[in-house]
Amino acid sequence: MSVSIKNNQDIVKMRVAGQLASEVLDYITDFVRPGISTEEIDKLCHEFMVIKQGTIPAPLNYAPPGHTPYPKSICTSVNNQICHGIPGPKILKRGDIINIDVTVIKDGYHGDTSRMFYAGEPSIQAQRLCDITYECMWLGIHQVKPGNYLGDIGYAIQNHAESNGFSVVREFCGHGIGKVFHEEPQVLHYGTQGHGLELKAGMIFTIEPMINAGKKDIKMLPDGWTVVTKDRSLSAQWEHTILVTQSGYEVLTQSKGTPQEPSFL
Ligand code: MF3
Ligand code: CO
Ligand code: CO
């Protein structure tokens, strides 16, 4: 099994797909308020992707081995939901935090990105969890350069999460991406410096840490997709798609509304 190295034409197309995925998040930002349901958010994103962008929502009917086909176009994971929350009648209330995860396909290539959003004002602890998780993603991104190892990324993320009293979800990870949604390598959000795969220019993968305010343990809901914290604590996640360049990294999932890098880095 091997990790693909993307050529120039692949990279040009991955930039386009990445920017389009990010623009879906820009578009939905102002709709995320108390009173909207997650299925309304899904419908707005679906129509934006299909009608405005001419992209295909990759999650819709996605069916990896052992899973029923995913029924919606995006993932919406609220509060104690870690990932793969299925949009439905749940109405956002003041103080809720929500991860919206968008993957588009354009011209055969995937762009995958997610951000945290807040319905009204989050609590101090919820805001802190989301901020630290964002810093975790960026500390991971900063480890991306040829000659570094996947373990350097995982270590940086785990160290920051745990030194702030949070925990790292183990069952889900970042992934290689291109013409295929989920391909090698697996990008763990925990690990040991200098261990694992050595990074090479032309690799493209996501970094998407899921960080829990409480313990790391997960539970799967009966819908077969929605993953929640076992102790019902809050969970946060951010995701970018990253290209390994000759000198470091390029974030492919960028657009006008992409939040800035944390200033302390
Ligand atoms: N976008 C998710 C990821 O970051 C995968 C969602 S798969 C779905 O890898 F089927 F749940 F949508
Ligand atoms: Co992903
Ligand atoms: Co995603």
mmCIF file of N, CA and C in Angstrom, residues 130-230:
data_model
loop_
_atom_site.group_PDB
_atom_site.id
_atom_site.type_symbol
_atom_site.label_atom_id
_atom_site.label_comp_id
_atom_site.label_asym_id
_atom_site.label_seq_id
_atom_site.Cartn_x
_atom_site.Cartn_y
_atom_site.Cartn_z
ATOM 1 N N CYS A 130 -13.212 25.233 21.588
ATOM 2 C CA CYS A 130 -13.151 25.481 20.130
ATOM 3 C C CYS A 130 -11.843 26.176 19.762
ATOM 4 N N ASP A 131 -11.407 27.130 20.579
ATOM 5 C CA ASP A 131 -10.162 27.857 20.301
ATOM 6 C C ASP A 131 -8.947 26.928 20.398
ATOM 7 N N ILE A 132 -8.901 26.121 21.453
ATOM 8 C CA ILE A 132 -7.757 25.205 21.613
ATOM 9 C C ILE A 132 -7.727 24.185 20.471
ATOM 10 N N THR A 133 -8.898 23.718 20.060
ATOM 11 C CA THR A 133 -8.958 22.754 18.950
ATOM 12 C C THR A 133 -8.446 23.392 17.660
ATOM 13 N N TYR A 134 -8.792 24.662 17.457
ATOM 14 C CA TYR A 134 -8.293 25.392 16.281
ATOM 15 C C TYR A 134 -6.764 25.508 16.338
ATOM 16 N N GLU A 135 -6.252 25.814 17.510
ATOM 17 C CA GLU A 135 -4.792 25.879 17.690
ATOM 18 C C GLU A 135 -4.152 24.510 17.449
ATOM 19 N N CYS A 136 -4.817 23.446 17.899
ATOM 20 C CA CYS A 136 -4.311 22.086 17.656
ATOM 21 C C CYS A 136 -4.168 21.827 16.159
ATOM 22 N N MET A 137 -5.219 22.170 15.393
ATOM 23 C CA MET A 137 -5.140 21.952 13.944
ATOM 24 C C MET A 137 -3.951 22.709 13.372
ATOM 25 N N TRP A 138 -3.783 23.955 13.780
ATOM 26 C CA TRP A 138 -2.699 24.764 13.208
ATOM 27 C C TRP A 138 -1.321 24.303 13.665
ATOM 28 N N LEU A 139 -1.212 23.853 14.916
ATOM 29 C CA LEU A 139 0.078 23.303 15.354
ATOM 30 C C LEU A 139 0.421 22.074 14.524
ATOM 31 N N GLY A 140 -0.583 21.269 14.187
ATOM 32 C CA GLY A 140 -0.373 20.123 13.302
ATOM 33 C C GLY A 140 0.069 20.574 11.916
ATOM 34 N N ILE A 141 -0.620 21.563 11.364
ATOM 35 C CA ILE A 141 -0.290 22.055 10.016
ATOM 36 C C ILE A 141 1.154 22.548 9.972
ATOM 37 N N HIS A 142 1.588 23.206 11.039
ATOM 38 C CA HIS A 142 2.950 23.750 11.070
ATOM 39 C C HIS A 142 4.029 22.674 11.067
ATOM 40 N N GLN A 143 3.653 21.431 11.329
ATOM 41 C CA GLN A 143 4.631 20.335 11.267
ATOM 42 C C GLN A 143 4.781 19.791 9.844
ATOM 43 N N VAL A 144 3.970 20.281 8.916
ATOM 44 C CA VAL A 144 3.962 19.701 7.570
ATOM 45 C C VAL A 144 5.091 20.282 6.731
ATOM 46 N N LYS A 145 6.062 19.441 6.433
ATOM 47 C CA LYS A 145 7.128 19.758 5.486
ATOM 48 C C LYS A 145 7.867 18.475 5.140
ATOM 49 N N PRO A 146 8.488 18.420 3.947
ATOM 50 C CA PRO A 146 9.207 17.200 3.563
ATOM 51 C C PRO A 146 10.268 16.864 4.608
ATOM 52 N N GLY A 147 10.374 15.587 4.949
ATOM 53 C CA GLY A 147 11.369 15.169 5.939
ATOM 54 C C GLY A 147 10.806 15.056 7.339
ATOM 55 N N ASN A 148 9.691 15.756 7.625
ATOM 56 C CA ASN A 148 9.005 15.508 8.895
ATOM 57 C C ASN A 148 8.150 14.249 8.784
ATOM 58 N N TYR A 149 7.593 13.817 9.917
ATOM 59 C CA TYR A 149 6.858 12.559 9.985
ATOM 60 C C TYR A 149 5.419 12.810 10.409
ATOM 61 N N LEU A 150 4.541 11.879 10.037
ATOM 62 C CA LEU A 150 3.148 11.997 10.503
ATOM 63 C C LEU A 150 3.088 12.075 12.027
ATOM 64 N N GLY A 151 3.991 11.351 12.703
ATOM 65 C CA GLY A 151 4.013 11.385 14.168
ATOM 66 C C GLY A 151 4.285 12.770 14.731
ATOM 67 N N ASP A 152 4.978 13.612 13.981
ATOM 68 C CA ASP A 152 5.227 14.989 14.435
ATOM 69 C C ASP A 152 3.915 15.781 14.484
ATOM 70 N N ILE A 153 3.051 15.508 13.513
ATOM 71 C CA ILE A 153 1.741 16.176 13.476
ATOM 72 C C ILE A 153 0.899 15.711 14.669
ATOM 73 N N GLY A 154 0.814 14.399 14.816
ATOM 74 C CA GLY A 154 0.001 13.842 15.910
ATOM 75 C C GLY A 154 0.487 14.291 17.274
ATOM 76 N N TYR A 155 1.794 14.307 17.440
ATOM 77 C CA TYR A 155 2.373 14.721 18.729
ATOM 78 C C TYR A 155 2.009 16.169 19.057
ATOM 79 N N ALA A 156 2.162 17.043 18.075
ATOM 80 C CA ALA A 156 1.892 18.476 18.313
ATOM 81 C C ALA A 156 0.440 18.688 18.737
ATOM 82 N N ILE A 157 -0.463 17.976 18.084
ATOM 83 C CA ILE A 157 -1.894 18.113 18.390
ATOM 84 C C ILE A 157 -2.195 17.557 19.784
ATOM 85 N N GLN A 158 -1.732 16.338 20.036
ATOM 86 C CA GLN A 158 -2.013 15.688 21.324
ATOM 87 C C GLN A 158 -1.436 16.486 22.481
ATOM 88 N N ASN A 159 -0.215 16.960 22.320
ATOM 89 C CA ASN A 159 0.457 17.704 23.385
ATOM 90 C C ASN A 159 -0.337 18.960 23.760
ATOM 91 N N HIS A 160 -0.786 19.693 22.763
ATOM 92 C CA HIS A 160 -1.525 20.942 23.038
ATOM 93 C C HIS A 160 -2.894 20.645 23.664
ATOM 94 N N ALA A 161 -3.592 19.634 23.128
ATOM 95 C CA ALA A 161 -4.920 19.293 23.677
ATOM 96 C C ALA A 161 -4.790 18.852 25.132
ATOM 97 N N GLU A 162 -3.865 17.940 25.387
ATOM 98 C CA GLU A 162 -3.769 17.356 26.735
ATOM 99 C C GLU A 162 -3.187 18.349 27.735
ATOM 100 N N SER A 163 -2.291 19.228 27.290
ATOM 101 C CA SER A 163 -1.759 20.190 28.270
ATOM 102 C C SER A 163 -2.804 21.248 28.626
ATOM 103 N N ASN A 164 -3.887 21.293 27.873
ATOM 104 C CA ASN A 164 -5.010 22.160 28.243
ATOM 105 C C ASN A 164 -6.146 21.387 28.906
ATOM 106 N N GLY A 165 -5.905 20.128 29.269
ATOM 107 C CA GLY A 165 -6.895 19.345 30.014
ATOM 108 C C GLY A 165 -7.956 18.691 29.139
ATOM 109 N N PHE A 166 -7.721 18.651 27.828
ATOM 110 C CA PHE A 166 -8.684 18.042 26.914
ATOM 111 C C PHE A 166 -8.154 16.692 26.432
ATOM 112 N N SER A 167 -8.984 15.961 25.671
ATOM 113 C CA SER A 167 -8.550 14.654 25.171
ATOM 114 C C SER A 167 -8.771 14.551 23.667
ATOM 115 N N VAL A 168 -7.979 13.665 23.047
ATOM 116 C CA VAL A 168 -7.989 13.479 21.590
ATOM 117 C C VAL A 168 -8.757 12.211 21.232
ATOM 118 N N VAL A 169 -9.726 12.330 20.348
ATOM 119 C CA VAL A 169 -10.467 11.170 19.846
ATOM 120 C C VAL A 169 -9.530 10.313 18.995
ATOM 121 N N ARG A 170 -9.564 8.986 19.217
ATOM 122 C CA ARG A 170 -8.618 8.073 18.547
ATOM 123 C C ARG A 170 -9.213 7.369 17.342
ATOM 124 N N GLU A 171 -10.520 7.170 17.328
ATOM 125 C CA GLU A 171 -11.152 6.288 16.331
ATOM 126 C C GLU A 171 -11.264 6.910 14.945
ATOM 127 N N PHE A 172 -11.114 8.227 14.854
ATOM 128 C CA PHE A 172 -11.239 8.903 13.563
ATOM 129 C C PHE A 172 -10.000 9.754 13.351
ATOM 130 N N CYS A 173 -9.624 9.914 12.090
ATOM 131 C CA CYS A 173 -8.360 10.593 11.821
ATOM 132 C C CYS A 173 -8.443 11.373 10.517
ATOM 133 N N GLY A 174 -7.400 12.157 10.239
ATOM 134 C CA GLY A 174 -7.275 12.771 8.926
ATOM 135 C C GLY A 174 -6.918 11.694 7.908
ATOM 136 N N HIS A 175 -6.869 12.076 6.642
ATOM 137 C CA HIS A 175 -6.748 11.076 5.578
ATOM 138 C C HIS A 175 -6.194 11.695 4.310
ATOM 139 N N GLY A 176 -5.509 10.877 3.526
ATOM 140 C CA GLY A 176 -5.175 11.279 2.176
ATOM 141 C C GLY A 176 -6.449 11.532 1.397
ATOM 142 N N ILE A 177 -6.344 12.396 0.381
ATOM 143 C CA ILE A 177 -7.538 12.805 -0.379
ATOM 144 C C ILE A 177 -7.097 13.256 -1.773
ATOM 145 N N GLY A 178 -7.968 13.057 -2.747
ATOM 146 C CA GLY A 178 -7.661 13.455 -4.120
ATOM 147 C C GLY A 178 -8.863 13.115 -4.981
ATOM 148 N N LYS A 179 -8.664 12.214 -5.948
ATOM 149 C CA LYS A 179 -9.809 11.701 -6.697
ATOM 150 C C LYS A 179 -10.649 10.794 -5.800
ATOM 151 N N VAL A 180 -10.015 10.269 -4.751
ATOM 152 C CA VAL A 180 -10.692 9.415 -3.765
ATOM 153 C C VAL A 180 -10.914 10.238 -2.489
ATOM 154 N N PHE A 181 -12.094 10.079 -1.866
ATOM 155 C CA PHE A 181 -12.467 10.841 -0.667
ATOM 156 C C PHE A 181 -11.519 10.504 0.492
ATOM 157 N N HIS A 182 -11.440 9.213 0.817
ATOM 158 C CA HIS A 182 -10.575 8.780 1.926
ATOM 159 C C HIS A 182 -9.563 7.781 1.399
ATOM 160 N N GLU A 183 -8.294 8.173 1.354
ATOM 161 C CA GLU A 183 -7.239 7.275 0.886
ATOM 162 C C GLU A 183 -6.079 7.329 1.882
ATOM 163 N N GLU A 184 -5.045 6.549 1.597
ATOM 164 C CA GLU A 184 -3.881 6.591 2.475
ATOM 165 C C GLU A 184 -3.184 7.941 2.365
ATOM 166 N N PRO A 185 -2.517 8.419 3.396
ATOM 167 C CA PRO A 185 -2.302 7.770 4.686
ATOM 168 C C PRO A 185 -3.410 8.130 5.676
ATOM 169 N N GLN A 186 -3.450 7.415 6.801
ATOM 170 C CA GLN A 186 -4.236 7.843 7.955
ATOM 171 C C GLN A 186 -3.405 8.852 8.733
ATOM 172 N N VAL A 187 -4.003 9.977 9.048
ATOM 173 C CA VAL A 187 -3.299 11.048 9.762
ATOM 174 C C VAL A 187 -3.839 11.086 11.201
ATOM 175 N N LEU A 188 -3.148 10.389 12.102
ATOM 176 C CA LEU A 188 -3.605 10.329 13.496
ATOM 177 C C LEU A 188 -3.371 11.673 14.176
ATOM 178 N N HIS A 189 -4.261 12.006 15.099
ATOM 179 C CA HIS A 189 -4.146 13.276 15.829
ATOM 180 C C HIS A 189 -3.481 13.097 17.187
ATOM 181 N N TYR A 190 -2.733 12.003 17.325
ATOM 182 C CA TYR A 190 -1.921 11.737 18.507
ATOM 183 C C TYR A 190 -0.706 10.969 18.001
ATOM 184 N N GLY A 191 0.366 10.911 18.770
ATOM 185 C CA GLY A 191 1.514 10.153 18.282
ATOM 186 C C GLY A 191 2.824 10.587 18.893
ATOM 187 N N THR A 192 3.894 10.113 18.263
ATOM 188 C CA THR A 192 5.252 10.281 18.774
ATOM 189 C C THR A 192 6.102 10.958 17.711
ATOM 190 N N GLN A 193 6.850 11.960 18.109
ATOM 191 C CA GLN A 193 7.715 12.686 17.175
ATOM 192 C C GLN A 193 8.660 11.725 16.464
ATOM 193 N N GLY A 194 8.846 11.915 15.172
ATOM 194 C CA GLY A 194 9.802 11.115 14.410
ATOM 195 C C GLY A 194 9.290 9.743 14.009
ATOM 196 N N HIS A 195 8.044 9.405 14.385
ATOM 197 C CA HIS A 195 7.480 8.098 14.036
ATOM 198 C C HIS A 195 6.515 8.215 12.860
ATOM 199 N N GLY A 196 6.274 7.058 12.223
ATOM 200 C CA GLY A 196 5.278 6.986 11.149
ATOM 201 C C GLY A 196 5.844 7.398 9.809
ATOM 202 N N LEU A 197 4.954 7.658 8.882
ATOM 203 C CA LEU A 197 5.317 7.953 7.497
ATOM 204 C C LEU A 197 6.097 9.256 7.399
ATOM 205 N N GLU A 198 7.136 9.230 6.542
ATOM 206 C CA GLU A 198 7.881 10.462 6.255
ATOM 207 C C GLU A 198 7.146 11.256 5.171
ATOM 208 N N LEU A 199 6.998 12.558 5.393
ATOM 209 C CA LEU A 199 6.249 13.407 4.454
ATOM 210 C C LEU A 199 7.098 13.734 3.224
ATOM 211 N N LYS A 200 6.433 13.746 2.054
ATOM 212 C CA LYS A 200 7.119 14.062 0.799
ATOM 213 C C LYS A 200 6.296 15.088 0.032
ATOM 214 N N ALA A 201 6.973 15.964 -0.679
ATOM 215 C CA ALA A 201 6.280 16.976 -1.480
ATOM 216 C C ALA A 201 5.309 16.298 -2.448
ATOM 217 N N GLY A 202 4.114 16.870 -2.572
ATOM 218 C CA GLY A 202 3.094 16.315 -3.462
ATOM 219 C C GLY A 202 2.062 15.460 -2.764
ATOM 220 N N MET A 203 2.304 15.119 -1.485
ATOM 221 C CA MET A 203 1.244 14.435 -0.731
ATOM 222 C C MET A 203 0.152 15.448 -0.385
ATOM 223 N N ILE A 204 -1.089 14.980 -0.378
ATOM 224 C CA ILE A 204 -2.213 15.816 0.060
ATOM 225 C C ILE A 204 -3.032 15.018 1.071
ATOM 226 N N PHE A 205 -3.264 15.623 2.229
ATOM 227 C CA PHE A 205 -4.081 14.956 3.254
ATOM 228 C C PHE A 205 -4.776 15.998 4.105
ATOM 229 N N THR A 206 -5.771 15.534 4.851
ATOM 230 C CA THR A 206 -6.474 16.426 5.773
ATOM 231 C C THR A 206 -5.861 16.331 7.169
ATOM 232 N N ILE A 207 -6.017 17.410 7.918
ATOM 233 C CA ILE A 207 -5.750 17.402 9.357
ATOM 234 C C ILE A 207 -7.043 17.872 9.992
ATOM 235 N N GLU A 208 -7.637 17.064 10.861
ATOM 236 C CA GLU A 208 -8.997 17.343 11.340
ATOM 237 C C GLU A 208 -9.218 16.860 12.773
ATOM 238 N N PRO A 209 -8.444 17.404 13.735
ATOM 239 C CA PRO A 209 -8.526 16.918 15.108
ATOM 240 C C PRO A 209 -9.927 17.063 15.713
ATOM 241 N N MET A 210 -10.353 15.991 16.397
ATOM 242 C CA MET A 210 -11.571 15.997 17.209
ATOM 243 C C MET A 210 -11.132 15.972 18.659
ATOM 244 N N ILE A 211 -11.454 17.018 19.388
ATOM 245 C CA ILE A 211 -10.970 17.199 20.757
ATOM 246 C C ILE A 211 -12.166 17.277 21.703
ATOM 247 N N ASN A 212 -12.114 16.450 22.776
ATOM 248 C CA ASN A 212 -13.211 16.415 23.752
ATOM 249 C C ASN A 212 -12.850 17.211 25.000
ATOM 250 N N ALA A 213 -13.841 17.883 25.565
ATOM 251 C CA ALA A 213 -13.629 18.593 26.833
ATOM 252 C C ALA A 213 -13.426 17.591 27.972
ATOM 253 N N GLY A 214 -14.051 16.420 27.879
ATOM 254 C CA GLY A 214 -13.927 15.382 28.910
ATOM 255 C C GLY A 214 -13.026 14.256 28.455
ATOM 256 N N LYS A 215 -13.511 13.011 28.627
ATOM 257 C CA LYS A 215 -12.694 11.847 28.272
ATOM 258 C C LYS A 215 -12.750 11.578 26.770
ATOM 259 N N LYS A 216 -11.770 10.774 26.303
ATOM 260 C CA LYS A 216 -11.642 10.543 24.861
ATOM 261 C C LYS A 216 -12.659 9.550 24.300
ATOM 262 N N ASP A 217 -13.326 8.795 25.187
ATOM 263 C CA ASP A 217 -14.159 7.682 24.726
ATOM 264 C C ASP A 217 -15.383 8.143 23.935
ATOM 265 N N ILE A 218 -15.720 7.330 22.939
ATOM 266 C CA ILE A 218 -16.824 7.661 22.028
ATOM 267 C C ILE A 218 -17.953 6.653 22.145
ATOM 268 N N LYS A 219 -19.098 7.047 21.592
ATOM 269 C CA LYS A 219 -20.236 6.141 21.451
ATOM 270 C C LYS A 219 -20.867 6.404 20.085
ATOM 271 N N MET A 220 -21.296 5.332 19.421
ATOM 272 C CA MET A 220 -21.987 5.474 18.123
ATOM 273 C C MET A 220 -23.487 5.487 18.371
ATOM 274 N N LEU A 221 -24.204 6.433 17.795
ATOM 275 C CA LEU A 221 -25.670 6.447 17.935
ATOM 276 C C LEU A 221 -26.291 5.374 17.029
ATOM 277 N N PRO A 222 -27.534 4.981 17.339
ATOM 278 C CA PRO A 222 -28.180 3.909 16.562
ATOM 279 C C PRO A 222 -28.335 4.231 15.065
ATOM 280 N N ASP A 223 -28.215 5.512 14.673
ATOM 281 C CA ASP A 223 -28.307 5.824 13.232
ATOM 282 C C ASP A 223 -27.103 5.289 12.449
ATOM 283 N N GLY A 224 -26.090 4.780 13.178
ATOM 284 C CA GLY A 224 -24.934 4.169 12.512
ATOM 285 C C GLY A 224 -23.899 5.159 12.008
ATOM 286 N N TRP A 225 -24.111 6.452 12.196
ATOM 287 C CA TRP A 225 -23.172 7.478 11.740
ATOM 288 C C TRP A 225 -22.732 8.437 12.842
ATOM 289 N N THR A 226 -23.720 8.981 13.579
ATOM 290 C CA THR A 226 -23.410 10.058 14.525
ATOM 291 C C THR A 226 -22.559 9.525 15.671
ATOM 292 N N VAL A 227 -21.404 10.147 15.875
ATOM 293 C CA VAL A 227 -20.483 9.743 16.936
ATOM 294 C C VAL A 227 -20.552 10.803 18.039
ATOM 295 N N VAL A 228 -20.762 10.359 19.285
ATOM 296 C CA VAL A 228 -20.878 11.288 20.419
ATOM 297 C C VAL A 228 -19.859 10.926 21.495
ATOM 298 N N THR A 229 -19.615 11.864 22.413
ATOM 299 C CA THR A 229 -18.738 11.569 23.541
ATOM 300 C C THR A 229 -19.494 10.661 24.509
ATOM 301 N N LYS A 230 -18.779 9.647 25.033
ATOM 302 C CA LYS A 230 -19.416 8.692 25.944
ATOM 303 C C LYS A 230 -19.852 9.396 27.223
#
